[in-house]
PDB file of C-alpha atoms and ligand atoms in Angstrom:
ATOM      1  CA  MET A   1      48.787  20.249   4.888  1.00 93.00           C
ATOM      2  CA  ARG A   2      44.989  20.534   5.612  1.00 96.00           C
ATOM      3  CA  VAL A   3      43.972  21.934   9.194  1.00 98.00           C
ATOM      4  CA  LEU A   4      40.391  22.295  10.653  1.00 98.00           C
ATOM      5  CA  VAL A   5      40.046  25.069  13.059  1.00 98.00           C
ATOM      6  CA  VAL A   6      36.835  24.451  15.453  1.00 98.00           C
ATOM      7  CA  GLU A   7      36.417  27.503  17.673  1.00 98.00           C
ATOM      8  CA  ASP A   8      33.049  29.466  18.303  1.00 97.00           C
ATOM      9  CA  GLU A   9      34.779  33.011  18.917  1.00 97.00           C
ATOM     10  CA  PRO A  10      34.523  34.353  15.218  1.00 98.00           C
ATOM     11  CA  ASP A  11      37.478  36.982  15.672  1.00 97.00           C
ATOM     12  CA  LEU A  12      39.712  34.295  16.999  1.00 97.00           C
ATOM     13  CA  ARG A  13      38.734  31.741  14.383  1.00 98.00           C
ATOM     14  CA  GLN A  14      39.156  34.040  11.492  1.00 97.00           C
ATOM     15  CA  SER A  15      42.732  35.169  12.857  1.00 97.00           C
ATOM     16  CA  LEU A  16      43.637  31.637  13.142  1.00 97.00           C
ATOM     17  CA  MET A  17      42.376  30.823  10.029  1.00 97.00           C
ATOM     18  CA  GLN A  18      44.257  33.512   8.279  1.00 96.00           C
ATOM     19  CA  SER A  19      47.514  32.953   9.897  1.00 95.00           C
ATOM     20  CA  LEU A  20      47.266  29.250   8.970  1.00 95.00           C
ATOM     21  CA  ARG A  21      46.483  29.963   5.343  1.00 92.00           C
ATOM     22  CA  GLU A  22      49.183  32.706   5.425  1.00 89.00           C
ATOM     23  CA  ASP A  23      51.514  29.796   6.355  1.00 86.00           C
ATOM     24  CA  GLY A  24      50.565  27.629   3.297  1.00 86.00           C
ATOM     25  CA  TYR A  25      47.917  25.224   4.915  1.00 93.00           C
ATOM     26  CA  ALA A  26      44.375  24.624   3.394  1.00 94.00           C
ATOM     27  CA  VAL A  27      42.209  25.653   6.251  1.00 97.00           C
ATOM     28  CA  ASP A  28      38.668  24.684   6.967  1.00 97.00           C
ATOM     29  CA  GLY A  29      36.683  26.229   9.950  1.00 98.00           C
ATOM     30  CA  SER A  30      33.856  25.163  12.096  1.00 98.00           C
ATOM     31  CA  ASP A  31      31.988  27.224  14.621  1.00 97.00           C
ATOM     32  CA  ASN A  32      30.294  24.455  16.632  1.00 97.00           C
ATOM     33  CA  GLY A  33      30.985  21.058  18.001  1.00 97.00           C
ATOM     34  CA  ALA A  34      28.687  18.836  16.086  1.00 97.00           C
ATOM     35  CA  ASP A  35      29.628  20.550  12.486  1.00 97.00           C
ATOM     36  CA  GLY A  36      33.581  20.281  13.567  1.00 98.00           C
ATOM     37  CA  LEU A  37      33.197  16.464  14.237  1.00 98.00           C
ATOM     38  CA  PHE A  38      31.287  16.064  10.968  1.00 97.00           C
ATOM     39  CA  LYS A  39      34.024  17.703   9.196  1.00 98.00           C
ATOM     40  CA  ALA A  40      36.837  15.895  11.376  1.00 98.00           C
ATOM     41  CA  THR A  41      35.227  12.764  10.254  1.00 97.00           C
ATOM     42  CA  SER A  42      34.464  13.492   6.673  1.00 95.00           C
ATOM     43  CA  TRP A  43      37.711  14.798   5.475  1.00 94.00           C
ATOM     44  CA  GLU A  44      41.345  14.047   5.813  1.00 93.00           C
ATOM     45  CA  TYR A  45      42.870  16.772   8.126  1.00 97.00           C
ATOM     46  CA  ASP A  46      46.635  16.684   8.816  1.00 97.00           C
ATOM     47  CA  ALA A  47      45.821  18.330  12.431  1.00 98.00           C
ATOM     48  CA  ILE A  48      42.742  20.030  13.897  1.00 98.00           C
ATOM     49  CA  VAL A  49      42.939  22.966  16.302  1.00 98.00           C
ATOM     50  CA  LEU A  50      40.019  22.446  18.686  1.00 98.00           C
ATOM     51  CA  ASP A  51      38.486  24.781  21.328  1.00 96.00           C
ATOM     52  CA  TRP A  52      37.527  23.116  24.361  1.00 94.00           C
ATOM     53  CA  MET A  53      34.336  25.267  25.014  1.00 92.00           C
ATOM     54  CA  LEU A  54      31.965  25.268  22.248  1.00 95.00           C
ATOM     55  CA  PRO A  55      28.226  25.451  21.920  1.00 93.00           C
ATOM     56  CA  GLY A  56      26.442  22.098  21.599  1.00 87.00           C
ATOM     57  CA  LEU A  57      29.239  19.471  21.822  1.00 94.00           C
ATOM     58  CA  SER A  58      31.886  20.336  23.572  1.00 94.00           C
ATOM     59  CA  GLY A  59      35.472  20.045  22.463  1.00 95.00           C
ATOM     60  CA  LEU A  60      36.255  17.059  24.591  1.00 94.00           C
ATOM     61  CA  GLU A  61      33.176  15.191  23.532  1.00 96.00           C
ATOM     62  CA  LEU A  62      34.056  15.861  20.078  1.00 97.00           C
ATOM     63  CA  LEU A  63      37.464  14.497  20.622  1.00 96.00           C
ATOM     64  CA  GLU A  64      36.168  11.370  22.262  1.00 96.00           C
ATOM     65  CA  GLN A  65      33.903  10.727  19.387  1.00 97.00           C
ATOM     66  CA  LEU A  66      36.502  11.337  16.663  1.00 97.00           C
ATOM     67  CA  ARG A  67      38.936   8.991  18.459  1.00 96.00           C
ATOM     68  CA  ARG A  68      36.923   6.189  17.673  1.00 96.00           C
ATOM     69  CA  GLU A  69      37.410   6.656  14.456  1.00 96.00           C
ATOM     70  CA  LYS A  70      40.441   8.481  13.662  1.00 95.00           C
ATOM     71  CA  PRO A  71      43.820   9.191  15.247  1.00 95.00           C
ATOM     72  CA  THR A  72      43.917  12.789  13.376  1.00 97.00           C
ATOM     73  CA  PRO A  73      46.526  14.987  15.562  1.00 97.00           C
ATOM     74  CA  VAL A  74      44.761  17.249  17.859  1.00 98.00           C
ATOM     75  CA  LEU A  75      45.551  20.796  19.406  1.00 98.00           C
ATOM     76  CA  MET A  76      43.171  21.725  22.259  1.00 96.00           C
ATOM     77  CA  LEU A  77      42.529  25.316  23.201  1.00 95.00           C
ATOM     78  CA  THR A  78      41.568  25.998  26.774  1.00 90.00           C
ATOM     79  CA  ALA A  79      40.724  28.950  28.641  1.00 84.00           C
ATOM     80  CA  ARG A  80      41.220  27.430  32.096  1.00 72.00           C
ATOM     81  CA  ASP A  81      44.866  26.569  32.997  1.00 71.00           C
ATOM     82  CA  ALA A  82      44.268  23.800  35.533  1.00 77.00           C
ATOM     83  CA  ILE A  83      46.391  20.781  35.603  1.00 80.00           C
ATOM     84  CA  GLN A  84      43.119  18.562  35.952  1.00 83.00           C
ATOM     85  CA  ASP A  85      42.119  19.936  32.834  1.00 81.00           C
ATOM     86  CA  ARG A  86      45.191  19.459  30.961  1.00 82.00           C
ATOM     87  CA  VAL A  87      45.213  15.499  32.223  1.00 85.00           C
ATOM     88  CA  THR A  88      41.579  15.537  30.970  1.00 87.00           C
ATOM     89  CA  GLY A  89      42.222  16.653  27.768  1.00 85.00           C
ATOM     90  CA  LEU A  90      45.552  14.494  26.981  1.00 88.00           C
ATOM     91  CA  ASP A  91      43.606  11.734  28.596  1.00 89.00           C
ATOM     92  CA  GLY A  92      40.792  12.215  25.988  1.00 89.00           C
ATOM     93  CA  GLY A  93      42.987  12.050  23.225  1.00 92.00           C
ATOM     94  CA  ALA A  94      44.492  15.435  22.651  1.00 95.00           C
ATOM     95  CA  ASP A  95      48.002  15.757  21.275  1.00 96.00           C
ATOM     96  CA  ASP A  96      48.794  18.839  22.678  1.00 95.00           C
ATOM     97  CA  TYR A  97      47.116  21.839  24.295  1.00 92.00           C
ATOM     98  CA  LEU A  98      47.318  25.845  24.597  1.00 94.00           C
ATOM     99  CA  VAL A  99      46.148  28.018  27.132  1.00 92.00           C
ATOM    100  CA  LYS A 100      44.235  31.173  26.019  1.00 92.00           C
ATOM    101  CA  PRO A 101      45.482  33.584  25.381  1.00 92.00           C
ATOM    102  CA  PHE A 102      48.499  32.494  23.301  1.00 94.00           C
ATOM    103  CA  SER A 103      50.802  33.559  20.501  1.00 95.00           C
ATOM    104  CA  LEU A 104      49.780  32.933  17.188  1.00 95.00           C
ATOM    105  CA  GLY A 105      53.599  32.130  16.607  1.00 95.00           C
ATOM    106  CA  GLU A 106      53.428  29.311  19.405  1.00 96.00           C
ATOM    107  CA  LEU A 107      50.334  27.868  17.744  1.00 97.00           C
ATOM    108  CA  LEU A 108      51.785  27.597  14.376  1.00 96.00           C
ATOM    109  CA  ALA A 109      54.874  26.327  15.720  1.00 95.00           C
ATOM    110  CA  ARG A 110      52.846  23.372  17.658  1.00 96.00           C
ATOM    111  CA  VAL A 111      50.895  22.697  14.593  1.00 96.00           C
ATOM    112  CA  ARG A 112      53.901  22.431  12.469  1.00 94.00           C
ATOM    113  CA  ALA A 113      55.335  19.794  15.170  1.00 94.00           C
ATOM    114  CA  LEU A 114      52.207  17.840  15.529  1.00 95.00           C
ATOM    115  CA  ILE A 115      52.063  17.019  11.854  1.00 94.00           C
ATOM    116  CA  ARG A 116      55.892  16.461  11.877  1.00 93.00           C
ATOM    117  CA  ARG A 117      55.558  14.150  14.468  1.00 93.00           C
ATOM    118  CA  SER A 118      52.375  12.323  13.153  1.00 93.00           C
ATOM    119  CA  MET A 119      54.501  11.581   9.965  1.00 91.00           C
ATOM    120  CA  GLY A 120      57.095   9.746  11.762  1.00 90.00           C
ATOM    121  CA  GLN A 121      59.747  12.942  11.024  1.00 89.00           C
ATOM    122  CA  SER A 122      61.632  13.749  14.024  1.00 86.00           C
ATOM    123  CA  SER A 123      64.039  16.443  12.326  1.00 90.00           C
ATOM    124  CA  ASN A 124      62.779  19.663  10.740  1.00 91.00           C
ATOM    125  CA  GLN A 125      64.832  19.387   7.705  1.00 94.00           C
ATOM    126  CA  ILE A 126      64.255  16.872   5.011  1.00 95.00           C
ATOM    127  CA  VAL A 127      67.149  16.555   2.401  1.00 94.00           C
ATOM    128  CA  ILE A 128      66.636  15.060  -0.919  1.00 93.00           C
ATOM    129  CA  GLY A 129      69.908  15.480  -3.458  1.00 92.00           C
ATOM    130  CA  ASP A 130      70.578  19.174  -3.331  1.00 93.00           C
ATOM    131  CA  VAL A 131      67.412  20.081  -2.130  1.00 95.00           C
ATOM    132  CA  THR A 132      66.301  20.900   1.490  1.00 96.00           C
ATOM    133  CA  VAL A 133      63.077  21.148   2.505  1.00 96.00           C
ATOM    134  CA  ASP A 134      63.026  23.310   5.965  1.00 95.00           C
ATOM    135  CA  LEU A 135      59.853  22.434   7.729  1.00 92.00           C
ATOM    136  CA  ALA A 136      60.321  25.084  10.435  1.00 89.00           C
ATOM    137  CA  GLY A 137      61.068  27.917   8.380  1.00 90.00           C
ATOM    138  CA  ARG A 138      58.641  26.688   5.652  1.00 90.00           C
ATOM    139  CA  VAL A 139      61.335  27.211   2.982  1.00 93.00           C
ATOM    140  CA  VAL A 140      63.005  25.023   0.176  1.00 96.00           C
ATOM    141  CA  LEU A 141      66.615  25.550  -0.444  1.00 97.00           C
ATOM    142  CA  ARG A 142      68.469  24.240  -3.812  1.00 96.00           C
ATOM    143  CA  GLY A 143      72.327  24.030  -3.115  1.00 94.00           C
ATOM    144  CA  GLY A 144      71.878  26.223  -0.329  1.00 93.00           C
ATOM    145  CA  GLU A 145      69.973  28.899  -2.019  1.00 95.00           C
ATOM    146  CA  PRO A 146      66.554  29.701  -0.906  1.00 95.00           C
ATOM    147  CA  THR A 147      64.071  29.048  -3.767  1.00 95.00           C
ATOM    148  CA  SER A 148      60.828  31.122  -4.847  1.00 93.00           C
ATOM    149  CA  LEU A 149      57.920  28.694  -4.286  1.00 93.00           C
ATOM    150  CA  THR A 150      54.431  29.865  -3.808  1.00 90.00           C
ATOM    151  CA  ALA A 151      52.932  28.855  -0.796  1.00 86.00           C
ATOM    152  CA  ARG A 152      50.701  26.348  -2.665  1.00 87.00           C
ATOM    153  CA  GLU A 153      53.981  25.111  -4.173  1.00 92.00           C
ATOM    154  CA  TYR A 154      55.954  24.730  -0.971  1.00 93.00           C
ATOM    155  CA  ALA A 155      52.914  22.721   0.400  1.00 92.00           C
ATOM    156  CA  LEU A 156      53.052  20.318  -2.620  1.00 94.00           C
ATOM    157  CA  VAL A 157      56.863  19.956  -2.150  1.00 96.00           C
ATOM    158  CA  GLU A 158      56.203  19.456   1.674  1.00 95.00           C
ATOM    159  CA  LEU A 159      53.646  16.809   1.156  1.00 95.00           C
ATOM    160  CA  LEU A 160      55.906  14.619  -1.302  1.00 96.00           C
ATOM    161  CA  ALA A 161      58.858  15.245   0.833  1.00 96.00           C
ATOM    162  CA  LEU A 162      56.920  13.756   3.964  1.00 94.00           C
ATOM    163  CA  HIS A 163      55.978  10.669   1.887  1.00 94.00           C
ATOM    164  CA  ARG A 164      59.415  10.478   0.159  1.00 93.00           C
ATOM    165  CA  GLY A 165      59.890   7.312  -1.552  1.00 93.00           C
ATOM    166  CA  LYS A 166      56.347   6.542  -1.594  1.00 95.00           C
ATOM    167  CA  LEU A 167      53.418   7.401  -4.115  1.00 96.00           C
ATOM    168  CA  VAL A 168      51.175  10.504  -3.549  1.00 96.00           C
ATOM    169  CA  THR A 169      48.277  10.007  -5.297  1.00 94.00           C
ATOM    170  CA  ARG A 170      46.084  12.793  -6.901  1.00 90.00           C
ATOM    171  CA  THR A 171      43.312  12.173  -4.360  1.00 90.00           C
ATOM    172  CA  MET A 172      45.927  12.413  -1.648  1.00 92.00           C
ATOM    173  CA  ILE A 173      46.889  16.065  -2.928  1.00 92.00           C
ATOM    174  CA  TYR A 174      43.481  17.064  -3.498  1.00 89.00           C
ATOM    175  CA  ASP A 175      42.665  16.046   0.110  1.00 90.00           C
ATOM    176  CA  HIS A 176      45.575  17.559   1.819  1.00 92.00           C
ATOM    177  CA  LEU A 177      46.360  20.745  -0.233  1.00 90.00           C
ATOM    178  CA  PHE A 178      42.766  22.330  -0.890  1.00 88.00           C
ATOM    179  CA  ASP A 179      40.355  23.220   1.592  1.00 87.00           C
ATOM    180  CA  GLU A 180      36.456  23.872   0.728  1.00 83.00           C
ATOM    181  CA  GLU A 181      37.078  27.612  -0.615  1.00 80.00           C
ATOM    182  CA  ASP A 182      39.324  26.502  -3.234  1.00 77.00           C
ATOM    183  CA  ASP A 183      37.987  27.399  -6.460  1.00 67.00           C
ATOM    184  CA  SER A 184      38.921  25.049  -9.606  1.00 63.00           C
ATOM    185  CA  LEU A 185      41.437  27.069 -11.206  1.00 59.00           C
ATOM    186  CA  SER A 186      43.800  26.965  -8.064  1.00 59.00           C
ATOM    187  CA  ASN A 187      43.478  23.079  -8.177  1.00 65.00           C
ATOM    188  CA  LEU A 188      45.527  22.749 -11.219  1.00 83.00           C
ATOM    189  CA  VAL A 189      48.159  20.152  -9.666  1.00 89.00           C
ATOM    190  CA  ASP A 190      49.824  19.433 -12.910  1.00 89.00           C
ATOM    191  CA  VAL A 191      50.506  23.045 -13.462  1.00 91.00           C
ATOM    192  CA  HIS A 192      52.467  23.377  -9.768  1.00 92.00           C
ATOM    193  CA  VAL A 193      54.258  20.412 -10.535  1.00 94.00           C
ATOM    194  CA  SER A 194      55.632  22.115 -13.663  1.00 94.00           C
ATOM    195  CA  HIS A 195      56.540  25.072 -11.850  1.00 95.00           C
ATOM    196  CA  ILE A 196      58.313  23.411  -9.169  1.00 96.00           C
ATOM    197  CA  ARG A 197      60.281  21.320 -11.568  1.00 95.00           C
ATOM    198  CA  LYS A 198      61.513  24.506 -13.221  1.00 96.00           C
ATOM    199  CA  LYS A 199      62.631  25.883  -9.612  1.00 96.00           C
ATOM    200  CA  LEU A 200      63.891  22.510  -8.217  1.00 95.00           C
ATOM    201  CA  GLY A 201      64.977  20.461 -11.143  1.00 92.00           C
ATOM    202  CA  ARG A 202      63.302  18.480 -13.924  1.00 91.00           C
ATOM    203  CA  ASP A 203      63.918  15.253 -12.030  1.00 91.00           C
ATOM    204  CA  PHE A 204      62.802  16.293  -8.597  1.00 93.00           C
ATOM    205  CA  ILE A 205      59.335  14.923  -8.770  1.00 95.00           C
ATOM    206  CA  GLU A 206      58.619  11.594 -10.752  1.00 95.00           C
ATOM    207  CA  THR A 207      55.182  11.327 -12.297  1.00 94.00           C
ATOM    208  CA  ARG A 208      53.393   7.874 -12.159  1.00 92.00           C
ATOM    209  CA  ARG A 209      51.227   7.975 -15.168  1.00 91.00           C
ATOM    210  CA  GLY A 210      47.518   7.778 -14.044  1.00 88.00           C
ATOM    211  CA  GLN A 211      48.386   7.136 -10.137  1.00 91.00           C
ATOM    212  CA  GLY A 212      50.439  10.525  -8.806  1.00 93.00           C
ATOM    213  CA  TYR A 213      53.848  11.710  -7.973  1.00 96.00           C
ATOM    214  CA  ILE A 214      56.778  10.385  -6.127  1.00 96.00           C
ATOM    215  CA  LEU A 215      59.897  12.122  -4.849  1.00 93.00           C
ATOM    216  CA  SER A 216      62.901   9.625  -4.655  1.00 82.00           C
ATOM    217  CA  ASP A 217      64.336   8.709  -1.360  1.00 70.00           C
TER     218      ASP A 217
HETATM  219 CA1   CA B   1      34.875  28.710  23.044  1.00 55.46          CA
END
């Protein structure tokens, strides 16, 4: 899953991006509203963490322009804990908000929940045969035992599991799993699929030649 962080305070932006990366997300960053809007409308993000007070275009203005084009889930960050601000943000198209200062753990939980809900997934667990994908713990169990997937392998399994029964194209994988800073070597999807099959079973991921991959429902 790929997340955009639009936040002009460098330290906070870096710590948010690092925490999200450590949780296995592909993450892009932006330090102003105009660039954030450009990225938000140009790429397929699974969620956007959007600061309200930004130079140039405000977070709320960015959100209003984004909503004319895309329903990407948005978590607004605000320094002001006023009810009217929350109402304005939610009415402006935000899906959730957090008041600064907040804990990184809570932000990560809210991002997970936003993405899960946007995919129509109400439960935190997806069971496919003897494999369980635990979206909250970000682990995959096989036969009840935790498996040793890398963060990138987990992200690919999660993407396939959230689309189970449907074709996931290579383009979707590139759009949702890799960010601007990824080098080409880490982008070898076939290698990740091969490693996942060794850990979760040969038949776990089905290849549709020339199209992509699918997890049976
Ligand atoms: Ca700010």
